[in-house]
Amino acid sequence: MRGTPYPTLDGLLRGARAAVAARPGVLRLRDIGTSRAGRPLWLLSAGHGPRQVLTVAGAHANEPVGGATSLRLAQRFARDPSVLGGGAGGLNCTWHFLLCLDPDGASLAEGWMTANVSGRSDTVDTEGTLRADGTSTADGTFDAVDIARASGASDTAGVAHAVDPAHGWTAGPSSEGMPPPGAGRPARAGPPAAAPPPIGSYYRGFYRPAFAAQPEFPPVAGDPRAPMPESEVLLRLIDGLRPVVQFSLHGVEVGGTFLQLTRAVPGAPAAYRRIAADLAIPLEHRPFDGMGWLVEGPGVLVLPDGSPAEERDPSGFVSRATWLHAMRHGTVSAVVEAPFWSVAGVGDPRPVAEPRRELADVSEILLGRIKQLESVVGEVDPRPPGTPDGLAHFTAARELMDIGSGVVDTWSAAELATTVGNSVSLGIAARRIPLRAAAMMSKALGGAPALDTLVDGWARELEGTFDARWVAVADQTALQARTMLALARALM
């Protein structure tokens, strides 16, 4: 694997500093607080308009796409400040990018991105290759299409879409009849496309904190646990900016894309679906994130009026989501999820003949694999490790191993698996939960052949069962950037 598929923490900072140096009158970069471990939280701001827009990246340690998207869009604003200006067609706003909300978690999760890089620490930008100093070789050809589509116009004729030269996907159509992400669009001249990163390498380096250690979800008032400093930084930022819209950029390793909105935005679902279709990224037919949210057609969830300001995760931890905190200021929060490996089947709307049977099958997979993992861990060494990093991996893995029955109960109560797409999504989740747990437990225990065998085998089975296809990073970031621009224009 040449380079890395996403910018690392160091790459994000290099890219942001290089962009500011190139356009100091348009972009500003400042440290707005520190993490638990003392790492800075960087805010990159573009434009000078009176209205505020906030993008939060890196809320989950295993989802680096948001940082890549933030750099891409900030570089676009630097090249054409009129997009944010007060003139005709401008948004008349200041757009802020919190580059990584959880740098401590990201530092534990980014090893997979550099493990197979031959002595290099360069990042691969979403429009072209970033040099070691963070500057880009990109030519910016994606922008005309993005702005046209965001404003509701038709595609601009003759404008080539961006591709990721190091990780573009060029295989033929999938068995579902949907072309692989990015297929059929003209590519810019560049080096030959390398193979996509192996899905096994992603999981071998996997880390995602336990639910209570995710800063986007601070504890409710009265919880004895104090909010993490990262959570407090974000809440202060929201209260200070009072943004018109807050974007939270997320990624899922295998599946499809979906959008969550805390308030209905007329025209937004249709615009988002057009963008996903243009990039050939499948929509989750019925996402089961936000189980109590309204489904506004394929791939879009809207928070119902009068919903509680608290979220309960499968572990039982109750939090006050920062998405909902912003509503006190009239802010619309939008969560934009992009898949790293896409599965065409998640968008299949056909009804399932026996939903109960489908649900029983996926439940058996989840609980059976957790039981298998418990057996292997018991034979290796079930004691918590003594190092902070090891304990973080162990705690997160143990939590996933303990929630299986609760997840199955939630699925059953919600009457899921009614469509082929939802059944596919559940099948992916049933495999993903124990796979994540096994990967983190192996890291926690310093590597164990029996656990590594599970990780490698389960990762191959996940990829093969669902024909998972790597989505070029250019397409992942285009999905998020274009969706943000479309929503911002709709709201302003």
Coordinates of C-alpha atoms in Angstrom, one line a residue:
M1 CA 0.0 0.0 0.0
R2 CA 1.5 3.3 -1.1
G3 CA 0.9 6.3 1.2
T4 CA -2.1 6.2 3.5
P5 CA -5.7 6.2 2.6
Y6 CA -6.5 9.0 5.0
P7 CA -4.5 11.8 6.6
T8 CA -3.1 10.8 10.0
L9 CA -3.3 13.3 12.9
D10 CA 0.1 14.7 11.9
G11 CA -1.0 14.8 8.2
L12 CA -4.2 16.7 9.1
L13 CA -2.2 19.4 11.0
R14 CA 0.4 19.6 8.2
G15 CA -2.3 20.0 5.6
A16 CA -4.1 22.6 7.6
R17 CA -1.0 24.6 8.2
A18 CA 0.0 24.5 4.6
A19 CA -3.5 25.6 3.5
V20 CA -3.3 28.6 6.0
A21 CA 0.1 29.5 4.8
A22 CA -1.1 29.5 1.2
R23 CA -4.2 31.6 1.9
P24 CA -3.6 33.4 5.3
G25 CA -6.3 36.0 4.5
V26 CA -9.0 33.3 4.0
L27 CA -8.0 30.5 6.5
R28 CA -7.1 30.6 10.2
L29 CA -6.0 27.8 12.4
R30 CA -6.1 27.9 16.2
D31 CA -5.9 25.6 19.2
I32 CA -9.2 25.7 21.1
G33 CA -8.5 23.2 23.9
T34 CA -6.7 20.0 24.8
S35 CA -7.7 16.4 25.1
R36 CA -7.4 14.2 28.2
A37 CA -3.8 13.4 27.2
G38 CA -2.9 17.0 26.4
R39 CA -3.2 16.8 22.6
P40 CA -4.5 20.1 21.0
L41 CA -7.9 20.3 19.4
W42 CA -7.5 22.3 16.2
L43 CA -10.1 24.6 14.7
L44 CA -9.6 25.5 11.0
S45 CA -11.8 28.5 10.0
A46 CA -12.6 29.8 6.5
G47 CA -14.3 33.0 5.5
H48 CA -15.5 36.1 7.4
G49 CA -19.3 36.1 7.1
P50 CA -21.7 36.8 10.0
R51 CA -23.4 33.4 9.9
Q52 CA -21.6 30.4 11.4
V53 CA -21.3 26.8 10.2
L54 CA -19.5 24.1 12.2
T55 CA -18.1 20.8 11.0
V56 CA -17.0 18.3 13.6
A57 CA -14.6 15.5 12.4
G58 CA -13.0 12.6 14.2
A59 CA -15.7 12.1 16.8
H60 CA -15.1 8.3 16.5
A61 CA -11.5 7.2 16.5
N62 CA -12.0 4.6 13.8
E63 CA -13.5 7.0 11.3
P64 CA -10.8 9.2 9.8
V65 CA -12.8 10.2 6.7
G66 CA -14.2 13.4 8.4
G67 CA -10.7 14.9 8.7
A68 CA -10.0 14.2 5.1
T69 CA -13.3 15.8 4.0
S70 CA -12.7 18.9 6.2
L71 CA -9.3 19.5 4.6
R72 CA -10.7 19.0 1.2
L73 CA -13.5 21.5 1.7
A74 CA -11.3 24.1 3.4
Q75 CA -8.9 23.9 0.5
R76 CA -11.8 24.5 -1.9
F77 CA -12.8 27.6 0.1
A78 CA -9.2 28.8 0.0
R79 CA -9.1 28.5 -3.7
D80 CA -12.5 30.3 -4.2
P81 CA -13.4 32.5 -1.2
S82 CA -16.5 33.8 -3.0
V83 CA -18.3 30.5 -2.0
L84 CA -18.4 31.9 1.6
G85 CA -18.6 35.5 0.6
G86 CA -21.6 38.0 0.7
G87 CA -21.8 38.4 -3.1
A88 CA -24.3 36.7 -5.4
G89 CA -24.5 33.0 -4.8
G90 CA -22.2 33.2 -1.7
L91 CA -23.2 31.7 1.6
N92 CA -22.1 34.8 3.6
C93 CA -20.8 32.8 6.4
T94 CA -17.7 31.7 8.4
W95 CA -17.2 27.9 8.2
H96 CA -15.3 26.2 11.0
F97 CA -13.8 22.7 11.0
L98 CA -12.9 21.0 14.2
L99 CA -10.4 18.7 12.6
C100 CA -10.5 15.9 15.2
L101 CA -12.6 15.8 18.3
D102 CA -10.9 12.7 19.7
P103 CA -7.2 12.9 19.0
D104 CA -6.3 10.5 21.8
G105 CA -8.6 7.8 20.3
A106 CA -7.4 8.6 16.8
S107 CA -3.7 8.1 17.9
L108 CA -4.6 4.6 18.9
A109 CA -6.6 3.8 15.8
E110 CA -4.4 5.2 13.0
G111 CA -1.7 2.4 13.1
W112 CA -3.4 0.5 10.3
M113 CA -3.0 3.4 7.9
T114 CA 0.8 3.4 8.3
A115 CA 1.6 -0.2 9.0
N116 CA 2.3 -1.1 5.4
V117 CA 3.8 2.2 4.2
S118 CA 7.4 1.7 3.2
G119 CA 9.0 4.2 5.5
R120 CA 6.7 7.0 4.5
S121 CA 4.4 9.1 6.6
D122 CA 2.8 11.1 3.7
T123 CA -0.9 11.3 3.6
V124 CA -3.1 10.9 0.5
D125 CA -5.4 13.8 -0.1
T126 CA -8.9 13.4 -1.4
E127 CA -8.2 15.3 -4.6
G128 CA -4.6 14.2 -5.2
T129 CA -1.5 13.2 -3.3
L130 CA -0.3 15.3 -0.5
R131 CA 3.4 15.9 -0.3
A132 CA 5.2 15.4 2.9
D133 CA 4.9 19.1 3.8
G134 CA 1.1 18.8 3.5
T135 CA 0.8 20.7 0.2
S136 CA -1.4 19.1 -2.5
T137 CA -0.9 18.1 -6.1
A138 CA -4.6 18.2 -6.7
D139 CA -6.1 20.2 -9.6
G140 CA -9.4 20.8 -8.0
T141 CA -11.6 19.5 -10.8
F142 CA -14.3 18.3 -8.5
D143 CA -15.4 21.7 -7.4
A144 CA -17.6 22.9 -10.3
V145 CA -19.7 19.8 -10.1
D146 CA -20.1 20.1 -6.3
I147 CA -21.2 23.7 -6.4
A148 CA -23.6 23.1 -9.2
R149 CA -25.2 20.1 -7.6
A150 CA -25.3 21.8 -4.1
S151 CA -27.2 24.7 -5.5
G152 CA -29.7 22.4 -7.3
A153 CA -28.3 22.9 -10.8
S154 CA -27.6 20.0 -13.2
D155 CA -24.1 18.6 -13.6
T156 CA -21.6 20.8 -15.3
A157 CA -20.8 19.3 -18.7
G158 CA -17.3 18.2 -19.3
V159 CA -16.0 18.5 -15.7
A160 CA -14.2 15.4 -14.5
H161 CA -14.9 14.1 -11.1
A162 CA -12.0 13.6 -8.7
V163 CA -10.6 10.2 -8.1
D164 CA -8.1 9.0 -5.5
P165 CA -5.1 8.1 -7.6
A166 CA -3.6 5.8 -5.0
H167 CA -6.7 3.9 -4.0
G168 CA -9.2 4.3 -6.9
W169 CA -11.5 1.2 -7.5
T170 CA -11.7 0.1 -11.1
A171 CA -13.4 -3.3 -11.0
G172 CA -16.4 -4.2 -13.1
P173 CA -20.1 -4.0 -12.0
S174 CA -21.1 -5.8 -8.9
S175 CA -23.4 -8.8 -8.8
E176 CA -26.2 -6.5 -7.5
G177 CA -26.2 -4.6 -10.8
M178 CA -24.8 -1.4 -9.2
P179 CA -21.4 -0.3 -10.4
P180 CA -18.6 0.0 -7.9
P181 CA -18.3 3.4 -6.3
G182 CA -16.7 5.8 -8.8
A183 CA -17.1 3.6 -11.8
G184 CA -17.7 5.0 -15.2
R185 CA -16.4 8.5 -14.5
P186 CA -13.3 9.9 -16.2
A187 CA -10.1 9.8 -14.2
R188 CA -7.4 12.4 -14.1
A189 CA -4.0 11.5 -15.4
G190 CA -1.8 10.1 -12.5
P191 CA 0.0 7.1 -11.2
P192 CA -1.5 3.7 -11.8
A193 CA -4.2 2.8 -9.2
A194 CA -2.9 0.7 -6.4
A195 CA -4.9 -2.1 -4.8
P196 CA -7.5 -1.0 -2.2
P197 CA -6.2 -1.4 1.4
P198 CA -6.9 -4.9 2.7
I199 CA -9.9 -5.0 5.0
G200 CA -8.0 -7.3 7.4
S201 CA -5.4 -4.6 7.9
Y202 CA -8.1 -2.2 8.9
Y203 CA -9.4 -4.5 11.6
R204 CA -6.0 -5.6 12.8
G205 CA -5.4 -2.0 13.8
F206 CA -8.9 -1.3 15.0
Y207 CA -9.7 0.8 18.0
R208 CA -13.0 2.6 19.0
P209 CA -13.4 3.7 22.6
A210 CA -16.0 2.4 25.0
F211 CA -19.3 4.3 24.8
A212 CA -18.6 6.4 27.8
A213 CA -15.3 7.5 26.4
Q214 CA -16.7 9.0 23.2
P215 CA -16.6 12.8 23.5
E216 CA -19.5 13.5 21.2
F217 CA -21.7 11.9 23.9
P218 CA -21.1 13.5 27.3
P219 CA -22.9 12.1 30.3
V220 CA -26.2 13.5 31.4
A221 CA -26.5 15.9 34.3
G222 CA -26.3 14.0 37.6
D223 CA -24.0 11.3 36.2
P224 CA -21.1 10.9 38.6
R225 CA -18.7 10.8 35.6
A226 CA -17.5 14.3 34.7
P227 CA -17.6 15.2 31.0
M228 CA -14.4 14.7 29.1
P229 CA -12.4 17.9 28.3
E230 CA -13.0 17.3 24.6
S231 CA -16.8 17.3 25.2
E232 CA -16.6 20.5 27.1
V233 CA -14.5 22.1 24.3
L234 CA -17.2 21.2 21.8
L235 CA -20.1 22.3 23.9
R236 CA -18.3 25.7 24.5
L237 CA -17.7 26.0 20.8
I238 CA -21.3 25.3 19.9
D239 CA -22.6 27.8 22.5
G240 CA -20.1 30.5 21.3
L241 CA -20.8 30.1 17.6
R242 CA -24.5 29.3 17.7
P243 CA -24.2 27.9 14.2
V244 CA -26.9 27.8 11.7
V245 CA -25.9 24.2 11.0
Q246 CA -23.6 21.7 12.7
F247 CA -22.2 18.8 10.6
S248 CA -20.9 15.7 12.3
L249 CA -18.9 13.6 9.8
H250 CA -18.8 9.8 10.4
G251 CA -17.8 6.7 8.6
V252 CA -18.7 3.0 8.7
E253 CA -16.2 0.3 7.6
V254 CA -18.7 -1.8 5.6
G255 CA -22.2 -0.9 4.4
G256 CA -23.9 2.2 2.9
T257 CA -24.4 5.8 3.4
F258 CA -27.1 7.6 5.5
L259 CA -28.0 11.0 6.7
Q260 CA -29.5 12.0 10.1
L261 CA -31.1 15.4 10.6
T262 CA -32.3 16.9 13.9
R263 CA -35.0 18.9 11.9
A264 CA -36.5 18.3 8.5
V265 CA -34.9 20.4 5.8
P266 CA -37.0 20.7 2.7
G267 CA -35.2 19.4 -0.4
A268 CA -32.3 18.0 1.6
P269 CA -33.2 14.3 1.3
A270 CA -33.6 14.5 -2.4
A271 CA -30.4 16.4 -2.9
Y272 CA -28.5 14.0 -0.7
R273 CA -29.8 11.0 -2.6
R274 CA -28.8 12.5 -5.9
I275 CA -25.3 13.0 -4.6
A276 CA -25.0 9.4 -3.4
A277 CA -26.4 8.1 -6.7
D278 CA -24.0 10.3 -8.7
L279 CA -21.1 8.7 -6.8
A280 CA -22.6 5.2 -7.0
I281 CA -22.6 4.9 -3.2
P282 CA -25.5 2.8 -1.9
L283 CA -28.0 4.2 0.6
E284 CA -28.8 2.2 3.7
H285 CA -32.5 1.5 3.0
R286 CA -33.4 1.7 6.7
P287 CA -30.5 2.7 8.9
F288 CA -30.8 1.4 12.5
D289 CA -28.7 4.2 14.0
G290 CA -31.3 6.4 15.7
M291 CA -33.9 3.7 16.2
G292 CA -36.5 6.2 17.4
W293 CA -36.0 8.6 14.5
L294 CA -38.4 9.0 11.6
V295 CA -37.4 7.5 8.3
E296 CA -37.8 10.1 5.6
G297 CA -37.3 7.7 2.7
P298 CA -34.2 5.6 1.9
G299 CA -31.1 6.7 3.8
V300 CA -32.5 9.6 5.7
L301 CA -33.5 9.9 9.3
V302 CA -35.2 12.9 11.0
L303 CA -35.5 13.5 14.7
P304 CA -39.2 13.5 15.7
D305 CA -40.6 16.6 17.4
G306 CA -40.5 16.4 21.2
S307 CA -37.8 13.7 21.3
P308 CA -35.8 13.5 24.6
A309 CA -32.5 15.2 24.7
E310 CA -30.9 12.0 25.9
E311 CA -29.4 9.0 24.1
R312 CA -29.1 5.5 25.5
D313 CA -26.5 3.2 23.9
P314 CA -26.5 -0.6 24.0
S315 CA -24.2 -0.6 27.1
G316 CA -26.9 1.3 29.0
F317 CA -24.8 4.5 29.1
V318 CA -27.1 7.5 28.9
S319 CA -25.7 10.7 27.3
R320 CA -26.7 14.1 26.1
A321 CA -25.7 14.1 22.5
T322 CA -23.9 17.2 21.3
W323 CA -26.1 17.1 18.2
L324 CA -29.1 17.7 20.4
H325 CA -27.4 20.3 22.6
A326 CA -27.1 22.6 19.6
M327 CA -30.9 22.7 19.1
R328 CA -31.2 25.2 21.9
H329 CA -29.6 27.7 19.5
G330 CA -31.9 26.8 16.6
T331 CA -29.1 24.9 15.0
V332 CA -29.8 22.0 12.7
S333 CA -27.4 19.1 13.2
A334 CA -26.7 16.8 10.3
V335 CA -24.8 13.5 10.7
V336 CA -23.3 12.4 7.4
E337 CA -22.1 8.7 7.3
A338 CA -19.8 7.5 4.5
P339 CA -18.8 3.8 4.0
F340 CA -15.2 2.8 3.5
W341 CA -16.2 -0.5 1.8
S342 CA -19.7 -0.3 0.2
V343 CA -22.2 -3.1 0.0
A344 CA -24.8 -2.7 -2.8
G345 CA -27.3 -5.0 -1.0
V346 CA -28.0 -2.5 1.8
G347 CA -30.1 -0.5 -0.5
D348 CA -32.4 -3.3 -1.7
P349 CA -36.0 -2.3 -1.0
R350 CA -37.6 -5.7 -1.7
P351 CA -39.6 -7.1 1.2
V352 CA -38.4 -10.2 3.1
A353 CA -40.7 -13.2 3.2
E354 CA -39.9 -14.2 6.8
P355 CA -38.5 -11.2 8.8
R356 CA -38.5 -13.2 12.0
R357 CA -36.4 -15.9 10.4
E358 CA -34.0 -13.4 9.1
L359 CA -33.7 -11.7 12.5
A360 CA -33.2 -15.1 14.2
D361 CA -30.4 -15.9 11.7
V362 CA -28.4 -12.7 12.3
S363 CA -29.0 -12.9 16.1
E364 CA -27.5 -16.4 16.0
I365 CA -24.5 -15.2 14.2
L366 CA -23.9 -12.3 16.7
L367 CA -24.4 -14.4 19.8
G368 CA -22.6 -17.4 18.5
R369 CA -19.5 -15.4 17.5
I370 CA -19.4 -13.6 20.9
K371 CA -19.6 -17.0 22.6
Q372 CA -16.7 -18.3 20.4
L373 CA -14.7 -15.2 21.2
E374 CA -15.3 -15.6 24.9
S375 CA -14.0 -19.1 24.7
V376 CA -10.8 -18.0 22.9
V377 CA -10.2 -15.1 25.3
G378 CA -10.7 -17.5 28.3
E379 CA -8.0 -19.7 26.9
V380 CA -5.5 -16.9 26.3
D381 CA -5.5 -14.5 29.2
P382 CA -8.7 -12.7 30.3
R383 CA -7.0 -10.4 32.8
P384 CA -7.1 -6.7 32.1
P385 CA -3.7 -5.4 30.9
G386 CA -1.6 -3.0 32.9
T387 CA -0.8 -0.3 30.3
P388 CA -3.3 2.6 29.6
D389 CA -3.4 1.8 25.9
G390 CA -3.9 -1.9 26.5
L391 CA -6.6 -1.2 29.1
A392 CA -8.4 1.1 26.7
H393 CA -8.5 -1.6 24.1
F394 CA -9.6 -4.2 26.7
T395 CA -12.4 -2.1 28.1
A396 CA -13.8 -1.3 24.7
A397 CA -13.6 -5.0 23.6
R398 CA -15.1 -6.3 26.8
E399 CA -18.0 -3.9 26.4
L400 CA -18.8 -5.1 22.9
M401 CA -18.7 -8.7 24.2
D402 CA -21.2 -7.9 26.9
I403 CA -23.9 -6.1 24.8
G404 CA -24.8 -8.9 22.4
S405 CA -28.1 -9.9 24.1
G406 CA -29.1 -6.2 24.5
V407 CA -28.5 -5.6 20.8
V408 CA -30.6 -8.6 19.8
D409 CA -33.4 -7.4 22.1
T410 CA -33.3 -4.0 20.5
W411 CA -33.4 -5.5 17.0
S412 CA -36.4 -7.7 17.9
A413 CA -38.4 -4.9 19.5
A414 CA -37.9 -2.6 16.5
E415 CA -39.2 -5.3 14.1
L416 CA -36.3 -5.0 11.7
A417 CA -35.3 -7.2 8.8
T418 CA -38.5 -6.4 6.9
T419 CA -36.5 -5.6 3.6
V420 CA -33.6 -7.3 2.0
G421 CA -31.5 -4.1 2.5
N422 CA -32.2 -4.0 6.2
S423 CA -31.5 -7.7 6.5
V424 CA -28.2 -7.2 4.8
S425 CA -27.4 -4.3 7.2
L426 CA -28.2 -6.5 10.2
G427 CA -26.0 -9.3 8.8
I428 CA -23.1 -6.9 8.5
A429 CA -23.6 -5.6 12.1
A430 CA -23.9 -9.1 13.5
R431 CA -20.5 -9.8 12.1
R432 CA -19.0 -6.4 12.8
I433 CA -19.6 -6.3 16.5
P434 CA -17.6 -9.5 17.4
L435 CA -15.0 -8.7 14.8
R436 CA -14.3 -5.3 16.4
A437 CA -14.2 -6.9 19.8
A438 CA -11.8 -9.6 18.7
A439 CA -9.5 -7.1 17.1
M440 CA -9.3 -4.9 20.1
M441 CA -8.9 -7.8 22.5
S442 CA -6.0 -9.1 20.5
K443 CA -4.3 -5.6 20.7
A444 CA -5.1 -5.4 24.5
L445 CA -3.4 -8.8 25.2
G446 CA -0.3 -8.0 23.1
G447 CA -1.3 -10.1 20.2
A448 CA -2.6 -13.7 20.4
P449 CA -2.4 -16.1 17.4
A450 CA -5.8 -17.6 18.2
L451 CA -7.4 -14.2 18.3
D452 CA -5.6 -13.0 15.2
T453 CA -6.9 -16.1 13.4
L454 CA -10.5 -15.1 14.3
V455 CA -9.9 -11.5 13.1
D456 CA -8.4 -12.5 9.8
G457 CA -11.0 -15.2 9.1
W458 CA -14.0 -13.0 10.1
A459 CA -12.7 -10.1 8.1
R460 CA -12.4 -12.2 5.0
E461 CA -15.8 -13.7 5.5
L462 CA -17.4 -10.3 6.0
E463 CA -15.8 -8.9 2.8
G464 CA -16.7 -12.0 0.8
T465 CA -20.2 -12.6 2.0
F466 CA -21.4 -9.1 1.1
D467 CA -19.1 -8.4 -1.9
A468 CA -17.7 -5.4 0.0
R469 CA -16.1 -2.9 -2.4
W470 CA -13.5 -0.3 -1.4
V471 CA -14.9 3.3 -2.0
A472 CA -12.1 5.6 -3.2
V473 CA -11.4 8.3 -0.6
A474 CA -12.2 10.9 -3.1
D475 CA -15.7 9.6 -3.3
Q476 CA -16.1 9.3 0.4
T477 CA -15.1 12.9 0.9
A478 CA -17.1 14.1 -2.1
L479 CA -20.2 12.6 -0.6
Q480 CA -19.7 14.4 2.7
A481 CA -18.5 17.7 1.2
R482 CA -21.3 18.0 -1.4
T483 CA -23.9 17.0 1.1
M484 CA -22.7 19.7 3.5
L485 CA -22.7 22.3 0.8
A486 CA -26.2 21.3 -0.3
L487 CA -27.6 21.5 3.2
A488 CA -25.8 24.8 3.9
R489 CA -27.4 26.4 0.8
A490 CA -30.8 25.0 1.7
L491 CA -30.6 26.5 5.2
M492 CA -29.0 29.9 4.3

